[in-house]
Coordinates of C-alpha atoms in Angstrom, one line a residue:
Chain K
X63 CA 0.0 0.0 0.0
X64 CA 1.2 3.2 -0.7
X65 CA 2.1 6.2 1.5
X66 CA -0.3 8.2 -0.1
X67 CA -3.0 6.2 -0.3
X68 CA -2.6 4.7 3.6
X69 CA -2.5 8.6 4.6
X70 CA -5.8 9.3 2.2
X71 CA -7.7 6.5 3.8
X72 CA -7.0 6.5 7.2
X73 CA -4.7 9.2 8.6
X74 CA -4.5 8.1 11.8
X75 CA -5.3 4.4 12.0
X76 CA -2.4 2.1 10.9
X77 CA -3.1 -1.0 9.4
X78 CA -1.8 -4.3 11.8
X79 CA 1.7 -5.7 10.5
X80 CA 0.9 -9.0 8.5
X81 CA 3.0 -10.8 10.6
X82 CA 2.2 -10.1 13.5
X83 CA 4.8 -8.8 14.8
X84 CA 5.5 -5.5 16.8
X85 CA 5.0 -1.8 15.1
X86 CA 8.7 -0.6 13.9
X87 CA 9.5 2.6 16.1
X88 CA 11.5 3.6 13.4
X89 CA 10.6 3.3 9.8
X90 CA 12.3 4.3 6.5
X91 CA 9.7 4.4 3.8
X92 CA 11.5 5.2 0.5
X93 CA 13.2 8.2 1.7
X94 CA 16.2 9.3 -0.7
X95 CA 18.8 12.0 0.2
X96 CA 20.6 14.1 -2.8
X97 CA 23.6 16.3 -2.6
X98 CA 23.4 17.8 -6.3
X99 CA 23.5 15.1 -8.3
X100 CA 24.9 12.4 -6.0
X101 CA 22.5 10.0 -4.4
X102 CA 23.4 9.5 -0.7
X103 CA 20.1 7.5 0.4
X104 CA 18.5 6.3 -2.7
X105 CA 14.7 5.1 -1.9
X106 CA 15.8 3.7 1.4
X107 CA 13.6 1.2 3.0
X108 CA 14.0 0.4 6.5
X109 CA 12.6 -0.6 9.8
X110 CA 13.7 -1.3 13.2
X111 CA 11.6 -2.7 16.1
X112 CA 11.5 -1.4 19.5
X113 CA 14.4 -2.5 21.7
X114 CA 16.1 -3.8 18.1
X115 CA 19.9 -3.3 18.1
X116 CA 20.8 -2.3 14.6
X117 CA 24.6 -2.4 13.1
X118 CA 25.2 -0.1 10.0
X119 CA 28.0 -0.9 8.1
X120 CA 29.4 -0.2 4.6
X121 CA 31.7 1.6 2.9
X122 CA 32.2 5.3 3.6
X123 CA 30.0 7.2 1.3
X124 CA 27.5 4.4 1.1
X125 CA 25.2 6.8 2.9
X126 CA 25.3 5.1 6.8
X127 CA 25.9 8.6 8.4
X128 CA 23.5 10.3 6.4
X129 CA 20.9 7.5 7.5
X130 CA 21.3 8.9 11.3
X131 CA 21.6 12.6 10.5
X132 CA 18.1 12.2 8.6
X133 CA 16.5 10.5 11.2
X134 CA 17.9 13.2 13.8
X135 CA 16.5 16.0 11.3
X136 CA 20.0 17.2 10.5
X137 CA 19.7 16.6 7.2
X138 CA 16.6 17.1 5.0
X139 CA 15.4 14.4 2.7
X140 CA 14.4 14.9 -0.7
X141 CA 11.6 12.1 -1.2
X142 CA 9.8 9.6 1.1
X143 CA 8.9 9.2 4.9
X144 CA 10.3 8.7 7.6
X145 CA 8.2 7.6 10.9
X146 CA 9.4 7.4 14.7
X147 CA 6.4 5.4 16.6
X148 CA 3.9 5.8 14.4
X149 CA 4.3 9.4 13.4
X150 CA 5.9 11.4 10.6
X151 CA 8.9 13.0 11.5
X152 CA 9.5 15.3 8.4
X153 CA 6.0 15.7 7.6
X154 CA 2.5 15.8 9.2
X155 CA -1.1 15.0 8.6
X156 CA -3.7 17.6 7.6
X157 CA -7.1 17.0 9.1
X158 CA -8.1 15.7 5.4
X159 CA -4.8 12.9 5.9
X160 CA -2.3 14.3 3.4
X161 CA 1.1 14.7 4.3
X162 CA 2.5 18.4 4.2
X163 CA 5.7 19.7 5.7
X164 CA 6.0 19.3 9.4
X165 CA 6.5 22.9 11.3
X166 CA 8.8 23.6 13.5
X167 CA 6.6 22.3 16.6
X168 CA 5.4 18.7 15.6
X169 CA 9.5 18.2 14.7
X170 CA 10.6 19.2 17.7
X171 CA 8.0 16.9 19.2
X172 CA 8.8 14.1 17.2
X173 CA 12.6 14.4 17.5
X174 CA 12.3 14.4 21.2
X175 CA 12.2 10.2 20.6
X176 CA 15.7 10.5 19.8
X177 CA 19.2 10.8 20.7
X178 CA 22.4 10.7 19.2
X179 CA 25.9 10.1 19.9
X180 CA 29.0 11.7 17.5
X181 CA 32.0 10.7 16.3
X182 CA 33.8 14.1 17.4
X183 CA 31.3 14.4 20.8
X184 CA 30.0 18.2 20.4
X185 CA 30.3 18.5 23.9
X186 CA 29.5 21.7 24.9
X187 CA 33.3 23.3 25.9
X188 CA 32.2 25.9 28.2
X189 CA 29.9 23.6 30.4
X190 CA 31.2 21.1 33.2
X191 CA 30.4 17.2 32.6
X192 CA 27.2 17.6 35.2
X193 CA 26.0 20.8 33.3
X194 CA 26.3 19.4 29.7
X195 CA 24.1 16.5 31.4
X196 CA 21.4 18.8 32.9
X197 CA 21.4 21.8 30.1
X198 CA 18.8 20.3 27.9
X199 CA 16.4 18.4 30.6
X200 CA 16.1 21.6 32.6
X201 CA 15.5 24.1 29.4
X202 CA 13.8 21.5 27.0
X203 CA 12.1 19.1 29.3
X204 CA 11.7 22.0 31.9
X205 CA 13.2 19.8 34.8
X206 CA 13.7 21.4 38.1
X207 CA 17.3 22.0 38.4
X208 CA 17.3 19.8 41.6
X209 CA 16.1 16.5 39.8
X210 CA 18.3 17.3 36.5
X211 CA 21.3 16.8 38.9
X212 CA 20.2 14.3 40.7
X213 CA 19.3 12.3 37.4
X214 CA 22.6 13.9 35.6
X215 CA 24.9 12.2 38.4
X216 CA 23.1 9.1 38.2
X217 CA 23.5 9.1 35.1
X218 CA 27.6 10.1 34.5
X219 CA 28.0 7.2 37.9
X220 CA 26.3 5.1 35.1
X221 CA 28.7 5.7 32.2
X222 CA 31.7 5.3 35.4
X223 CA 32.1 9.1 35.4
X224 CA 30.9 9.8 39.3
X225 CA 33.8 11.7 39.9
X226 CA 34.1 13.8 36.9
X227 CA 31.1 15.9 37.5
X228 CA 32.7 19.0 38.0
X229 CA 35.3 18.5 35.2
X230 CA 35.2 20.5 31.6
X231 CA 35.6 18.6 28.7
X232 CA 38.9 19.8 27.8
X233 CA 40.1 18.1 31.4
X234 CA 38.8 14.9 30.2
X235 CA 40.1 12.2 28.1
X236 CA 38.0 11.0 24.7
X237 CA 36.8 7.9 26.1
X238 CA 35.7 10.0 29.2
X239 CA 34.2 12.8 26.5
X240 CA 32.0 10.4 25.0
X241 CA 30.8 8.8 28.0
X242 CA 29.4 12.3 29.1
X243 CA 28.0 12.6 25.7
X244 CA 26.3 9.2 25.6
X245 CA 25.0 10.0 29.6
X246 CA 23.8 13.4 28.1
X247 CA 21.9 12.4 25.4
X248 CA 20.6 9.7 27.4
X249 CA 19.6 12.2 29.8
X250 CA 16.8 13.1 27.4
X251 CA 15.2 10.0 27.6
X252 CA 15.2 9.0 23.9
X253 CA 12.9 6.1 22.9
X254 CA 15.8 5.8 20.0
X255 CA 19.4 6.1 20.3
X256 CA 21.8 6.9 17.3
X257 CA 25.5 6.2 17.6
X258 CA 27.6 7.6 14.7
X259 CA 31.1 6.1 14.5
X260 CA 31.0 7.1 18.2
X261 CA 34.7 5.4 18.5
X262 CA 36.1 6.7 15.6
X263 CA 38.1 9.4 17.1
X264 CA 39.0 8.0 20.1
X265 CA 42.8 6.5 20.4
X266 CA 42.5 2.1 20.1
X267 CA 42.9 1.8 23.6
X268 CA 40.3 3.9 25.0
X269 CA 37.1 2.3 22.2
X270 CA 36.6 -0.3 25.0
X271 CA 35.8 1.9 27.8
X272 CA 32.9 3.4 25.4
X273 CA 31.6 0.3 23.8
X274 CA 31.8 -1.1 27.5
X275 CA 29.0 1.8 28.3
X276 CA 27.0 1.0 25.0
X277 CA 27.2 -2.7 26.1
X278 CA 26.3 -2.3 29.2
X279 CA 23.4 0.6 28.0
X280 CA 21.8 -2.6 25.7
X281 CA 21.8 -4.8 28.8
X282 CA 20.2 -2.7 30.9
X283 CA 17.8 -0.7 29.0
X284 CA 15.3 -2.4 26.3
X285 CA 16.5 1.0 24.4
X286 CA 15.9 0.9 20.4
X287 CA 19.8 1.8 18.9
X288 CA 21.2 2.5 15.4
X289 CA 25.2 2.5 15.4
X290 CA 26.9 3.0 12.2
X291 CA 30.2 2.0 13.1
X292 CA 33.5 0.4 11.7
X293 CA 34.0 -2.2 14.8
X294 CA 33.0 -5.1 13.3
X295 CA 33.7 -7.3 16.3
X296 CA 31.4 -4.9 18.3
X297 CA 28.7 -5.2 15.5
X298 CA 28.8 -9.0 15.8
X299 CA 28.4 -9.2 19.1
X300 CA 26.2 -6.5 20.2
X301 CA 23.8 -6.1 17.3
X302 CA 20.3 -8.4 16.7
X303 CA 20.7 -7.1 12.9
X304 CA 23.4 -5.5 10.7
X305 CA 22.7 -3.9 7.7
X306 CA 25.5 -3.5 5.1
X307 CA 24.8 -0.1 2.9
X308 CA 26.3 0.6 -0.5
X309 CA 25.5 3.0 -2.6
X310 CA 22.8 4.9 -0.6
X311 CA 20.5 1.3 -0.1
X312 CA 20.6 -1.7 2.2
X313 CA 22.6 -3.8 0.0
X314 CA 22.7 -6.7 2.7
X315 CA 21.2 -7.6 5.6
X316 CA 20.6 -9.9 8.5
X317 CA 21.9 -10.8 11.7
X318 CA 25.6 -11.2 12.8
X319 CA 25.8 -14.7 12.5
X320 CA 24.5 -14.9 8.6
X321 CA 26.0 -11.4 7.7
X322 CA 29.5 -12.1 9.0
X323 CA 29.7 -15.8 9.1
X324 CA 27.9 -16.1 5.3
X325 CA 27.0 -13.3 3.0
X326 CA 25.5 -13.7 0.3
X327 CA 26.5 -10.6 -2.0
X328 CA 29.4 -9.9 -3.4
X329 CA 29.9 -6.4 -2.7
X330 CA 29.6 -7.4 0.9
X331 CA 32.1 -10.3 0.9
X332 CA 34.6 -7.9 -0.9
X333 CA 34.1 -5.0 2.2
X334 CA 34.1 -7.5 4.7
X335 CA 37.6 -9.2 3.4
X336 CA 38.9 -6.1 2.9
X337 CA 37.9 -4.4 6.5
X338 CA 39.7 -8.1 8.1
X339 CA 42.2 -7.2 6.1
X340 CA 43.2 -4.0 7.7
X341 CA 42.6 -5.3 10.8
Chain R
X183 CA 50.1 82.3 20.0
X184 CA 50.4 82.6 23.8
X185 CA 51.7 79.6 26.0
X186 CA 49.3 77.1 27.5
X187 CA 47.4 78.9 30.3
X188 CA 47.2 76.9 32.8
X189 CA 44.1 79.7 34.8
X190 CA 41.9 79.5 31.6
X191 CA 42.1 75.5 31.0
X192 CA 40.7 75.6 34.4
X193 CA 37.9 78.0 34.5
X194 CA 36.6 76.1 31.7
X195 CA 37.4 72.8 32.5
X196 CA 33.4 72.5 34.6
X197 CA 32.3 73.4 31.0
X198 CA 33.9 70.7 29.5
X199 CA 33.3 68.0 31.9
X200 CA 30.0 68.7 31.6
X201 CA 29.7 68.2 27.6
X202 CA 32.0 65.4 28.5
X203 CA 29.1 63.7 30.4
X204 CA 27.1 63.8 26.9
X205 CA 29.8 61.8 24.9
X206 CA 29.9 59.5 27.7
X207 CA 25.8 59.1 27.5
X208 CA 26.2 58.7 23.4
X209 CA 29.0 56.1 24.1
X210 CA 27.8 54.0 27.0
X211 CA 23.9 54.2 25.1
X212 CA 25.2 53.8 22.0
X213 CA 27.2 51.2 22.5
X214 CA 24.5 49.2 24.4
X215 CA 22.8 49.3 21.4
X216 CA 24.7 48.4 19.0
X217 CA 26.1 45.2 20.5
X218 CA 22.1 44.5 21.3
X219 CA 21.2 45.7 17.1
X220 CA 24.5 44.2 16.0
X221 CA 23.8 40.6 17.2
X222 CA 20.3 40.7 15.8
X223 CA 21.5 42.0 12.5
X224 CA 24.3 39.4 12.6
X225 CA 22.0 36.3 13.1
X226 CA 19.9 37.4 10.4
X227 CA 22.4 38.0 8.2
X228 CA 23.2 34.5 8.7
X229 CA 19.7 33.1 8.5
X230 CA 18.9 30.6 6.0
X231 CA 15.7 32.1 4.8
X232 CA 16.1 34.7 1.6
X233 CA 13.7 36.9 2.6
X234 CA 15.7 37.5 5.6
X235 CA 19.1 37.7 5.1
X236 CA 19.2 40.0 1.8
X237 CA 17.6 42.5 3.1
X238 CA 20.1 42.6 6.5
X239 CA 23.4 42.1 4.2
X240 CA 22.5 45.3 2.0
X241 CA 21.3 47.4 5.2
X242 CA 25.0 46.2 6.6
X243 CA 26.8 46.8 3.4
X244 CA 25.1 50.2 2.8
X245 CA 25.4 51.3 6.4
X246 CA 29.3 50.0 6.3
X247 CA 29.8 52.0 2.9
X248 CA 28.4 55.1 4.1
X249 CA 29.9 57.9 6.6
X250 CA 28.5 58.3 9.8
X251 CA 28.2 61.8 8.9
X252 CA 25.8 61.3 6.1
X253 CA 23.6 59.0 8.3
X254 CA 23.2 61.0 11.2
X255 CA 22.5 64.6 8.6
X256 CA 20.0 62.2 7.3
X257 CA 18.6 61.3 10.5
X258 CA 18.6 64.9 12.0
X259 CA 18.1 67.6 8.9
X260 CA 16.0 65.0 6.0
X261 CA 13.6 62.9 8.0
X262 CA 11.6 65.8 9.4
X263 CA 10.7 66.2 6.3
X264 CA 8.8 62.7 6.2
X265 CA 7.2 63.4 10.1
X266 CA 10.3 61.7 11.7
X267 CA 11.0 64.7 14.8
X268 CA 14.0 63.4 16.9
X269 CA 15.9 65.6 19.0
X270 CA 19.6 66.3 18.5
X271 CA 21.0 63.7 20.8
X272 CA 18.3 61.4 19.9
X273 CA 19.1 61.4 16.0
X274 CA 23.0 61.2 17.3
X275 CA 22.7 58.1 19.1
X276 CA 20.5 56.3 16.7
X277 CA 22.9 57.2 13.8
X278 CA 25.6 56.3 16.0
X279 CA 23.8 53.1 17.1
X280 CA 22.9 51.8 13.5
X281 CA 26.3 52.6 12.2
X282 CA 28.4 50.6 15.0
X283 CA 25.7 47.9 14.9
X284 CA 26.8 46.9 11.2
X285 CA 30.1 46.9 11.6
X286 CA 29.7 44.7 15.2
X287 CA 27.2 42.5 13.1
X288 CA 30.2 41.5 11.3
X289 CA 32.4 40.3 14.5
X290 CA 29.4 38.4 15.6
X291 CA 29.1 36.4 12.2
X292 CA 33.0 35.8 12.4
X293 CA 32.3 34.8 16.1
X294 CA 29.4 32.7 15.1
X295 CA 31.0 31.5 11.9
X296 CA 33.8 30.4 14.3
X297 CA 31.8 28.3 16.5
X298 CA 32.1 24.7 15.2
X299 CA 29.1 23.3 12.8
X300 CA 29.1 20.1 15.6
X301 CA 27.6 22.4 18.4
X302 CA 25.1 23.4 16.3
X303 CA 24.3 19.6 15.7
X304 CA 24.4 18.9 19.4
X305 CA 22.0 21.5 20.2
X306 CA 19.4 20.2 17.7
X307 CA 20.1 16.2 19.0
X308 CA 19.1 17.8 22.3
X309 CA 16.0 19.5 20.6
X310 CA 17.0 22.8 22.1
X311 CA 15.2 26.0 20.8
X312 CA 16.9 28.3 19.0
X313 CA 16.9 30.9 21.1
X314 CA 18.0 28.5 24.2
X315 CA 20.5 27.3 22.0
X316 CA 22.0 30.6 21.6
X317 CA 21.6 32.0 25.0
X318 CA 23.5 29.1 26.5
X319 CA 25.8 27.5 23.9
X320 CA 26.3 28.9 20.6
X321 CA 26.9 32.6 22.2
X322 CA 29.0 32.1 25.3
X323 CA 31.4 30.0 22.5
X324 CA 31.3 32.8 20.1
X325 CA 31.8 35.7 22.3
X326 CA 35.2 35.3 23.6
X327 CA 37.1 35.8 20.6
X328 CA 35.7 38.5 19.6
X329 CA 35.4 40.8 22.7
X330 CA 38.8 42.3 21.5
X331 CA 37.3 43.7 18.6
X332 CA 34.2 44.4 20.3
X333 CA 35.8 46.2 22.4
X334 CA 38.0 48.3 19.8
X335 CA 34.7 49.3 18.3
X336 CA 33.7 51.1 21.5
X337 CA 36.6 52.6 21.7
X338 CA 36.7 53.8 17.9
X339 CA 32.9 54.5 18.6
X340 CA 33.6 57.2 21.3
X341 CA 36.3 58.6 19.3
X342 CA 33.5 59.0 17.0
X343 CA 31.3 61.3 18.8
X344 CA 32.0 64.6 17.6
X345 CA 30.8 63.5 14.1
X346 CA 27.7 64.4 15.7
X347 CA 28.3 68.0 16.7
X348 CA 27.7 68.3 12.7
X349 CA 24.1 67.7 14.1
X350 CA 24.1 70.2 16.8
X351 CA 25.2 67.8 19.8
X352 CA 26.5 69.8 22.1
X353 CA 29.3 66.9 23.1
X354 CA 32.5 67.9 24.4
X355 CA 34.4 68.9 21.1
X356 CA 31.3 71.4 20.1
X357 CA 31.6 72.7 23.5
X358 CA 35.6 73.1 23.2
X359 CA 34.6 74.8 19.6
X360 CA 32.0 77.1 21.6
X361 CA 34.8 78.1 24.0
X362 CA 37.1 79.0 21.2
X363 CA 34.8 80.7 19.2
X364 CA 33.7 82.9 21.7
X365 CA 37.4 83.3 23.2
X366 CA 39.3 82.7 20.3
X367 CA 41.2 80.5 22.4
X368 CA 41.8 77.3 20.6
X369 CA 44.7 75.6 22.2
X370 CA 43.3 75.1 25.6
X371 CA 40.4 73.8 25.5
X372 CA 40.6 71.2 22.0
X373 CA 44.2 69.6 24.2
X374 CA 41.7 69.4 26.8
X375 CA 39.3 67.3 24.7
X376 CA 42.5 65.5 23.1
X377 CA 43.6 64.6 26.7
X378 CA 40.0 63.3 28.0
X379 CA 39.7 61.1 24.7
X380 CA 43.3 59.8 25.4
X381 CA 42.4 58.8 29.2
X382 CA 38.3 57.7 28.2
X383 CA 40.2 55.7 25.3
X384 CA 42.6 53.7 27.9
X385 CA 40.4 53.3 30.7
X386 CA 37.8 51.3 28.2
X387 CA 40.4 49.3 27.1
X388 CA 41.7 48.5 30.6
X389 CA 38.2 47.8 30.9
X390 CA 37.6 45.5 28.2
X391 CA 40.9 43.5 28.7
X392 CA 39.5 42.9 32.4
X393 CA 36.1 41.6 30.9
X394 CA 38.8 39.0 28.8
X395 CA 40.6 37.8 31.4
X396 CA 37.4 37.1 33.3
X397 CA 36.0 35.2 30.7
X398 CA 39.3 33.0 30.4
X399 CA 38.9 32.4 34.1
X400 CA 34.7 31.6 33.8
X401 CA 35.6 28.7 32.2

């Protein structure tokens, strides 16, 4: 059934999966990205269940980042939908059940389901650990400043930070940057969490210390996740499904076992013997 | 030419300080202003909607290609003409305002041009508003550098002042002009103007390096 036609009959009443199965909190419905004439995301198709740990993994330029920094509204996308529980996040019903441009409001609503992590941690350098923490609960969620603390401390004792509250981000390692990062975005309690090459930048030996927390964050929390990430031995052993992009699509998917152990295509046996390669 | 007298620099030194208070008034109110104007016309310049930031880049362009002299006989002697009445000092501190605005407009953009594109990102993730965003992260990142040349604009904006006794401001250098017209003494009371720019001029900038070094310490 098409967008346009499931919108047209029934704006608000979606139709029950035919299997059965769970509604996807997230959903790619044909959504393609252009930068001039280079297709990042070309008619993208993808869903991801709640709870649903997803791996992205590809080649760089295959369109994996771009995947995230859509779905966190970074980027605009040219065609297609894309849905976080139910709900357009780029786009929203009139009362007649077409889709139009979302405004500013239903985004910011919408994008409240999500978080994301990044590679280079956008910490905000003139803020302690503790303040980068409670800055957005207390002036987006409107948090008293009392309980944004006292969730912001659990929170950095979560990611192994207790006693770094007071410390600025240029006092603190990478490994310790991206820990506050990952406790701050968690701080907004996403229904969604996206994790963009969150290791990338950080020196070999301090990756475990972060993946630890991202472990450890799976575990704990039946929280949805997205990682696009280059750690294949992470991806194998963390994810419930990786997806291997190539040229702006899912060229490959399925979980760690089949994906790493068998795939099928060729363009993913050539990547992956290449990445163990390097390694 | 008679040597400096020290009895007549004094007798209308009460004179002076009181004009003096005037270019102090322009300056401070000024000033206030334009960092207030500046920053607005700064973040619209760099707004992503057309409609927008045209019209703010040829108000700062025009403005910036203009003399302040031009603007504030515009202000003062042509808009009356179209029912715009200001007074003398009032058409003097808008001028001056306006003027200082566009040219601190363009340290903001540098400042804000400066402040990498990932805090920008962050602030979205964290579904900050945009003016949230900027009160508490983009701005305190972006002002720093830039207070140095902030600052020099307020000092280059006081030195500025007398353009405005062209208008009929009665400001410290049209009051040392008064003086000497009326007792064709010239020498005493313009090095007494030169010598209250000079200190006004260092005691701002004492003042603005202060304001650095307490930022370097905030943080």
């Amino acid at each position: 059934m098409s967008m346009q036609q499931r919108f047209d009959d029934s704006p608000m009443v979606r139709p029950s999966r035919r299997d059965g199965s769970a509604e996807p909190l997230v959903r790619f419905d044909q959504v393609t990205k252009r930068y001039g004439s280079l297709t990042v995301l070309d008619q993208l198709n993808l869903e991801v269940s709640p709870g649903e740990k997803v791996a992205i993994i590809g080649p760089s330029g295959s369109g994996k980042s771009t995947l995230l920094r859509a779905l966190m509204t970074l980027e605009t996308i040219d065609d297609g939908v894309i849905e976080v529980d139910g709900e357009p996040l780029t786009h929203m019903p009139t009362a007649g059940g077409h889709l139009i441009p979302a405004n500013a409001r239903h985004q910011r609503r919408i994008r409240g389901r999500i978080g994301m992590v990044f590679q280079s941690f956008n910490l905000f350098p003139h803020m302690n650990a503790l303040q980068n923490v409670i800055e957005a609960p207390v002036q987006v969620l409107g948090m008293s400043k009392a309980e944004a603390s006292q969730r912001g401390e659990e929170l950095l004792a979560m990611v192994g930070l207790e006693d770094k509250l007071g410390h600025y981000p240029a006092q603190l390692s990478g490994g310790q940057q991206q820990r506050v990062a990952i406790a701050r975005a968690l701080a907004m309690r996403p229904k969604v969490m996206l994790f963009d090459e969150v290791t990338s930048a950080l020196d070999p030996e301090l990756c475990g210390e972060v993946l630890n927390v991202i472990r450890q964050l799976g575990e704990a929390h039946n929280l949805t996740m997205l990682m696009v990430t280059h750690q294949m031995g992470f991806a194998r052993e963390f994810a419930d499904r990786v997806c291997f992009f190539y040229k702006g699509r899912i060229h490959e998917q399925g979980t760690p076992e089949e994906l790493f152990g068998n795939p099928r295509e060729e363009r993913t046996q050539a990547f992956l013997s290449a990445v163990n390669e390097a390694h | 030419m008679n040597f400096f007298d020290w009895q007549f620099a004094w007798d209308i030194l009460p004179q002076l300080l009181e004009a003096s208070l005037k270019t102090i008034g322009i300056t401070l109110g000024g000033f206030a202003i334009a960092v207030v104007l500046g920053l607005i016309l700064a973040v619209g310049r760099r707004s992503r909607l057309p409609w927008l930031s045209w019209p703010v880049t040829g108000l700062i362009e025009f403005i910036r290609s203009t003399p302040l002299l031009i603007q504030a006989y515009f202000l003062f002697y042509v808009f009356p003409n179209y029912g715009l009445n200001l007074s003398a000092l009032q058409a003097g501190i808008i001028a001056i305002a306006i003027h200082y605005a566009c040219y601190t407009a363009e340290v903001y953009r540098a400042g804000l041009d400066a402040v990498p594109r990932g805090q920008w990102e962050a602030v979205t993730a964290l579904n900050m508003k945009p003016l949230t965003a900027y009160r508490d992260v983009i701005l305190p990142q972006a002002l720093r550098p830039i207070l140095p040349a902030l600052g020099n604009y307020l000092v280059a904006m006081l030195k500025d002042t007398p353009v405005l006794s062209a208008i009929t401001v009665v400001e410290i250098m049209q009051q040392a002009k008064n003086i000497g017209s009326e007792s064709f003494r010239y020498l005493e009371p313009i090095t007494l103007v030169g010598l209250f720019f000079l200190l006004l001029s260092l005691a701002l900038a004492w003042f603005v390096r202060r304001l650095e070094d307490r930022m370097e310490v905030a943080r």
